[in-house]
C-alpha positions as a printed NumPy array, in Angstrom:
array([[  9.828, -10.823, -24.05 ],
       [  9.842,  -6.53 , -24.751],
       [  9.125,  -6.304, -20.598],
       [  9.25 ,  -2.01 , -19.361],
       [ 10.699,  -2.147, -16.032],
       [  8.996,   0.965, -13.513],
       [ 12.28 ,   2.396, -11.95 ],
       [ 11.55 ,   4.31 ,  -8.82 ],
       [ 15.526,   5.222,  -8.832],
       [ 15.973,   2.844,  -5.756],
       [ 18.321,  -0.389,  -6.341],
       [ 15.235,  -2.435,  -6.206],
       [ 13.841,  -2.002,  -9.334],
       [ 17.408,  -1.575, -11.002],
       [ 18.284,  -4.777,  -9.867],
       [ 14.873,  -6.166, -11.544],
       [ 15.13 ,  -4.745, -14.932],
       [ 19.537,  -6.242, -14.521],
       [ 18.086,  -9.256, -13.573],
       [ 15.17 ,  -9.502, -16.665],
       [ 18.127,  -8.341, -19.177],
       [ 20.86 , -11.37 , -18.015],
       [ 17.848, -13.756, -18.6  ],
       [ 18.261, -12.292, -22.325],
       [ 14.426,  -9.998, -22.388],
       [ 14.674,  -7.4  , -23.966],
       [ 14.146,  -4.317, -21.335],
       [ 13.038,  -0.728, -21.509],
       [ 13.024,   1.426, -18.245],
       [ 10.49 ,   3.768, -17.25 ],
       [  9.884,   6.197, -14.698],
       [  6.624,   7.565, -13.893],
       [  6.792,  10.865, -12.824],
       [  3.436,  11.677, -10.708],
       [  4.839,  15.01 ,  -9.219],
       [  4.998,  18.361, -10.67 ],
       [  8.13 ,  19.332, -12.294],
       [ 10.764,  20.373,  -9.344],
       [ 11.894,  19.315,  -6.274],
       [ 13.802,  16.823,  -4.521],
       [ 12.061,  13.548,  -6.707],
       [ 13.282,  14.817,  -9.76 ],
       [ 16.531,  13.455,  -8.135],
       [ 15.014,  10.273,  -8.835],
       [ 14.701,  10.141, -12.664],
       [ 18.716,  11.367, -12.556],
       [ 19.177,   8.115, -10.13 ],
       [ 16.87 ,   6.145, -12.634],
       [ 18.308,   7.45 , -15.888],
       [ 21.923,   6.237, -13.9  ],
       [ 20.697,   2.417, -14.139],
       [ 19.426,   2.365, -17.275],
       [ 22.48 ,   4.144, -18.556],
       [ 24.792,   1.332, -16.759],
       [ 22.878,  -1.295, -17.846],
       [ 22.565,  -0.027, -21.348],
       [ 18.39 ,  -0.084, -21.682],
       [ 16.229,   2.717, -23.21 ],
       [ 14.884,   4.832, -21.021],
       [ 11.365,   6.973, -20.697],
       [ 10.042,   8.833, -18.488],
       [  6.078,   9.668, -18.24 ],
       [  4.103,  12.397, -17.266],
       [  1.431,  11.402, -15.046],
       [  1.04 ,  14.014, -12.536],
       [ -2.141,  15.29 , -13.249],
       [ -3.387,  11.318, -12.728],
       [ -1.541,  10.984,  -9.841],
       [ -3.217,  13.994,  -8.353],
       [ -6.635,  13.269,  -8.995],
       [ -6.454,   9.347,  -7.985],
       [ -3.943,   9.375,  -5.216],
       [ -3.29 ,  12.234,  -3.577],
       [ -6.81 ,  13.867,  -3.109],
       [ -8.298,  11.08 ,  -2.216],
       [ -6.216,   9.942,   0.548],
       [ -6.732,  14.363,   1.958],
       [-10.349,  13.033,   1.42 ],
       [ -9.939,  10.007,   3.65 ],
       [ -7.969,  11.756,   6.551],
       [-10.559,  14.649,   6.479],
       [-13.234,  11.318,   7.135],
       [-11.177,   9.991,  10.1  ],
       [ -9.809,   7.453,   8.025],
       [ -6.368,   5.931,   7.947],
       [ -5.783,   5.522,   3.93 ],
       [ -2.851,   3.338,   2.735],
       [ -2.708,   5.51 ,  -0.876],
       [  0.158,   3.178,  -2.324],
       [ -2.141,   0.031,  -1.779],
       [ -4.425,   2.138,  -3.986],
       [ -1.414,   3.758,  -6.749],
       [  0.137,  -0.173,  -7.451],
       [ -3.043,  -1.053, -10.266],
       [ -4.283,   2.896, -10.095],
       [ -1.34 ,   4.349, -11.558],
       [  1.356,   2.087, -11.899],
       [  0.374,  -0.684, -13.215],
       [ -2.037,   1.145, -16.028],
       [  0.071,   3.41 , -17.047],
       [  2.972,   0.877, -17.172],
       [  0.89 ,  -1.304, -19.283],
       [  0.183,   1.987, -21.855],
       [  3.319,   2.19 , -21.976],
       [  3.763,  -1.282, -23.172],
       [  0.931,  -1.078, -25.238],
       [  2.618,   1.986, -26.77 ],
       [  5.738,   0.199, -26.839],
       [  5.328,  -3.196, -27.857],
       [  6.786,  -5.02 , -24.909],
       [  4.951,  -8.32 , -23.525],
       [  4.965,  -7.359, -20.45 ],
       [  5.597,  -5.053, -17.074],
       [  7.854,  -5.359, -14.331],
       [  8.611,  -3.645, -10.897],
       [ 10.916,  -4.092,  -8.212],
       [  8.307,  -5.332,  -5.389],
       [  9.302,  -8.467,  -3.692],
       [  6.556, -10.972,  -4.797],
       [  6.422, -13.39 ,  -7.245],
       [  3.301, -14.162,  -9.642],
       [  2.139, -17.619, -10.735],
       [ -0.783, -18.882, -12.612],
       [ -2.641, -21.122, -10.077],
       [ -3.616, -24.999, -11.379],
       [ -7.431, -23.013, -11.535],
       [ -6.132, -20.729, -14.443],
       [ -5.801, -17.617, -12.376],
       [ -3.224, -15.633, -11.846],
       [ -2.089, -14.57 ,  -7.768],
       [  0.615, -12.901,  -5.848],
       [  2.769, -15.268,  -3.48 ],
       [  4.403, -13.786,  -0.823],
       [  7.9  , -13.412,  -1.001],
       [ 11.64 , -15.787,   0.58 ],
       [ 12.981, -12.538,   2.601],
       [  9.517, -11.981,   4.838],
       [ 10.992,  -8.884,   6.448],
       [ 10.728,  -7.304,   2.516],
       [  7.377,  -8.916,   1.077],
       [  5.385,  -6.518,  -0.599],
       [  2.921,  -8.75 ,  -1.812],
       [  0.266,  -6.359,   0.305],
       [  0.767,  -3.942,  -1.768],
       [ -0.46 ,  -6.127,  -4.835],
       [ -3.943,  -7.683,  -3.638],
       [ -5.748,  -5.453,  -6.052],
       [ -4.582,  -5.868,  -9.259],
       [ -6.423,  -7.499, -11.697],
       [ -6.124, -10.923, -13.396],
       [ -5.781,  -8.86 , -16.777],
       [ -2.693,  -6.952, -15.34 ],
       [ -1.184,  -9.966, -13.242],
       [ -0.797, -12.072, -16.169],
       [  1.393,  -9.595, -17.927],
       [  3.532,  -9.234, -14.512],
       [  6.896, -10.283, -14.087],
       [  8.325,  -9.65 , -10.951],
       [ 12.033, -10.893, -10.594],
       [ 12.745, -10.787,  -7.212],
       [ 10.361, -12.752,  -4.993],
       [ 12.842, -15.35 ,  -4.531],
       [ 16.045, -13.099,  -3.045],
       [ 17.066, -11.616,   0.512],
       [ 17.315,  -7.751,   0.025],
       [ 20.957,  -8.372,   0.785],
       [ 21.165, -10.609,  -1.943],
       [ 19.822,  -7.903,  -4.35 ],
       [ 21.7  ,  -5.516,  -2.663],
       [ 25.278,  -7.779,  -3.781],
       [ 23.653,  -8.319,  -7.472],
       [ 23.93 ,  -4.554,  -7.928],
       [ 27.154,  -4.741,  -6.188],
       [ 28.768,  -7.031,  -8.416],
       [ 26.607,  -4.863, -11.775],
       [ 28.29 ,  -1.68 , -10.759],
       [ 24.763,  -0.535, -10.32 ],
       [ 25.131,   3.283,  -8.851],
       [ 21.604,   2.395,  -7.08 ],
       [ 23.393,  -0.537,  -4.63 ],
       [ 24.212,   1.909,  -1.652],
       [ 21.304,   3.84 ,  -1.947],
       [ 18.859,   3.609,   1.073],
       [ 14.99 ,   2.441,   1.258],
       [ 12.646,   4.896,   0.962],
       [ 10.597,   4.729,   3.731],
       [  7.53 ,   6.934,   3.311],
       [  4.466,   7.987,   1.067],
       [  5.921,   8.857,  -1.902],
       [  4.617,  12.482,  -1.854],
       [  4.845,  13.417,   1.514],
       [  8.787,  14.027,   1.609],
       [  8.751,  16.966,   3.531],
       [  6.531,  17.39 ,   7.419],
       [  3.522,  15.352,   8.235],
       [  0.391,  13.874,   6.826],
       [ -1.059,  16.767,   9.022],
       [  0.696,  19.259,   7.201],
       [ -0.499,  18.512,   3.509],
       [ -3.896,  17.904,   4.381],
       [ -3.908,  21.662,   6.262],
       [ -2.285,  22.942,   3.294],
       [ -4.077,  21.085,   0.358],
       [ -7.582,  21.791,   2.321],
       [ -7.278,  24.787,   4.094],
       [-11.254,  25.811,   4.115],
       [-12.506,  22.485,   5.063],
       [-10.347,  20.514,   7.48 ],
       [-12.021,  19.821,  10.522],
       [-10.572,  22.13 ,  13.942],
       [-10.283,  21.027,  17.638],
       [-12.946,  19.088,  18.559],
       [-13.354,  16.439,  22.537],
       [-11.437,  13.967,  23.336],
       [-13.813,  11.358,  24.966],
       [-13.532,   8.379,  27.101],
       [-15.723,   5.242,  26.192],
       [-18.544,   6.334,  28.229],
       [-18.223,   9.738,  26.643],
       [-16.838,  11.866,  29.459],
       [-14.919,  14.791,  27.951],
       [-11.215,  13.908,  28.786],
       [-10.114,  16.992,  26.687],
       [ -9.588,  19.096,  23.478],
       [ -7.728,  17.412,  20.044],
       [ -6.331,  19.531,  17.607],
       [ -8.213,  18.291,  14.487],
       [ -9.735,  14.279,  13.524],
       [ -6.877,  14.629,  10.705],
       [ -4.022,  14.188,  12.974],
       [ -4.721,  10.854,  14.551],
       [ -5.011,   7.73 ,  13.935],
       [ -6.487,   4.295,  15.225],
       [ -4.342,   3.296,  18.006],
       [ -2.117,   5.646,  18.026],
       [ -0.227,   7.137,  22.097],
       [  2.645,   9.809,  21.269],
       [  0.887,  13.459,  20.833],
       [ -2.323,  13.264,  22.495],
       [ -1.432,  15.973,  25.481],
       [ -3.611,  14.1  ,  28.336],
       [ -2.397,  12.798,  31.323],
       [ -4.415,  10.325,  32.353],
       [ -2.7  ,   8.294,  34.698],
       [ -2.615,   5.705,  32.392],
       [ -1.492,   5.072,  28.45 ],
       [ -3.633,   6.912,  26.085],
       [ -4.406,   5.397,  23.471],
       [ -7.066,   6.611,  20.268],
       [ -9.443,   3.667,  20.326],
       [-12.126,   5.409,  17.706],
       [-12.991,   8.478,  15.849],
       [-15.96 ,  10.091,  14.949],
       [-15.835,  12.425,  12.121],
       [-19.681,  12.662,  12.683],
       [-19.128,  14.381,  15.596],
       [-15.627,  15.282,  15.166],
       [-14.818,  13.197,  18.471],
       [-11.681,  11.046,  19.152],
       [-12.401,   8.353,  21.592],
       [ -9.819,   7.349,  24.152],
       [ -9.033,   4.127,  25.234],
       [ -6.521,   2.272,  27.657],
       [ -3.864,  -0.767,  25.739],
       [ -6.654,  -3.371,  26.098],
       [ -9.594,  -1.709,  24.506],
       [ -7.181,  -1.665,  21.052],
       [ -8.069,  -5.424,  20.709],
       [-10.969,  -6.782,  18.368],
       [-11.456, -10.34 ,  17.536],
       [-12.666,  -9.057,  14.007],
       [-13.461,  -6.576,  11.467],
       [-15.51 ,  -6.181,   8.692],
       [-14.161,  -4.779,   5.285],
       [-15.489,  -3.428,   1.675],
       [-14.548,  -2.844,  -1.435],
       [-13.078,  -5.816,  -2.015],
       [-10.73 ,  -7.743,  -4.387],
       [-10.535, -11.61 ,  -5.331],
       [ -7.178, -12.893,  -7.028],
       [ -6.548, -16.091,  -6.5  ],
       [-10.309, -17.395,  -6.513],
       [-13.423, -15.502,  -8.631],
       [-15.338, -14.675,  -5.644],
       [-16.932, -16.255,  -2.52 ],
       [-20.606, -16.861,  -2.583],
       [-22.952, -15.346,   0.707],
       [-22.737, -17.499,   3.388],
       [-19.364, -19.361,   2.344],
       [-16.533, -19.566,   4.823],
       [-12.378, -19.609,   4.013],
       [ -9.307, -20.48 ,   6.375],
       [ -6.939, -17.883,   5.831],
       [ -4.047, -16.074,   7.256],
       [ -4.513, -11.86 ,   7.267],
       [ -2.797,  -9.268,   7.59 ],
       [ -4.728,  -5.592,   8.954],
       [ -1.457,  -3.385,   8.237],
       [  1.659,  -3.617,   5.865],
       [  3.998,  -4.421,   8.647],
       [  1.405,  -6.477,  10.469],
       [  2.519, -10.277,  10.823],
       [ -0.568, -12.292,   9.205],
       [ -2.767, -14.002,  11.827],
       [ -5.119, -17.081,  11.673],
       [ -8.514, -16.185,  10.506],
       [-11.565, -17.177,   8.62 ],
       [-12.84 , -15.128,   5.63 ],
       [-16.964, -14.992,   5.472],
       [-18.919, -12.935,   3.141],
       [-22.022, -12.621,   4.708],
       [-23.763,  -9.803,   1.197],
       [-22.653,  -8.214,  -1.014],
       [-19.441,  -6.661,  -1.119],
       [-18.472,  -7.148,   2.411],
       [-16.536,  -9.591,   3.933],
       [-15.983, -10.218,   8.027],
       [-12.568, -11.492,   8.891],
       [-12.461, -13.425,  12.442],
       [ -8.777, -13.844,  13.686],
       [ -8.189, -17.181,  16.222],
       [ -6.172, -14.115,  18.431],
       [ -7.536, -10.493,  18.907],
       [ -5.588,  -8.45 ,  16.857],
       [ -4.683,  -5.038,  17.606],
       [ -6.022,  -1.305,  16.282],
       [ -7.49 ,  -1.756,  12.918],
       [ -8.139,   1.185,  11.342],
       [-10.688,   1.634,   9.364],
       [ -9.265,   2.81 ,   5.936],
       [ -6.124,   0.249,   5.715],
       [ -7.108,  -2.656,   3.988],
       [ -7.14 ,  -5.993,   5.048],
       [ -5.445,  -8.837,   2.899],
       [ -6.214, -12.512,   3.207],
       [ -3.574, -15.524,   2.717],
       [ -4.171, -19.101,   1.566],
       [ -1.785, -21.906,   3.102],
       [  0.919, -21.213,   0.733],
       [  1.372, -17.364,   0.216],
       [ -0.57 , -16.926,  -2.151],
       [ -2.999, -13.472,  -1.888],
       [ -6.967, -15.173,  -1.748],
       [ -8.086, -11.005,  -2.191],
       [ -8.47 ,  -7.517,   0.134],
       [-10.501,  -5.125,   1.154],
       [-11.312,  -2.1  ,   2.908],
       [-11.246,  -2.177,   6.433],
       [-14.409,  -0.517,   7.946]])
């Protein structure tokens, strides 16, 4: 096949390209430039170009900065202003990365696209494509891919699903890839400097909410917060409250500009409601239908046993066998079957 590989400049995508080339595929490296000209992130292009040169594959840079700002950065900021905790990488994978890589594939006559995500894609017996968890459970990135469509998955190859991170580093060193020693990125790509709050304040100086009240679960005022966009459910540090007990953000009420504070035990819930649903290994659940699964309520959450119930159109309830800690509205919940294939996912309400 001819395959477009999204090169981020890191070791994972470089090894994905390396493995595909070794397997005999015609590989083209592509970097999506999602930022305006200049800045430290341009180093990613230099690193990706060096990897492409080392692999002796063609390399292209595609400018999608305007689309990224419209579809990812602006909604991210708006979500924080509404008291939500967004996960921009989940949205970016479908609405930017796959959309633009497949566009490049069509222009360049390629059959498929590939990335360095730790996950794999399989066509199931029911004819549907589904993402499966990676062999390296600590690096598994299947959670980030649950919104990919069947059309996108049918043209997707993920070579790293069966490898550990240590094996990926070793392959890179053996192949002489310049990215072999580059450390993993830990932050959202467009918040490379400062904090989320700094970005929100700089991009929305006239509309960000100001100070408000910290209240307890009974409505008693405990103090003053510095703006709801600075906090997330489950947060303990940086509250500036001396209550004589460990205090956590339990709830953010954007409509009243209040933040509800509770003790550690108040963060645990037995279920969540999800909307904006995407199904993958199955086409849909019928109203009233229930399905056993495991589910993650955030990227680094260990999947827990649950029952998924489709209660009304585009609304599902996850009922956990054991209470889960601090599900944050705006984050994604992702549902898996017993074999590690994604059933689907949705946005926590």
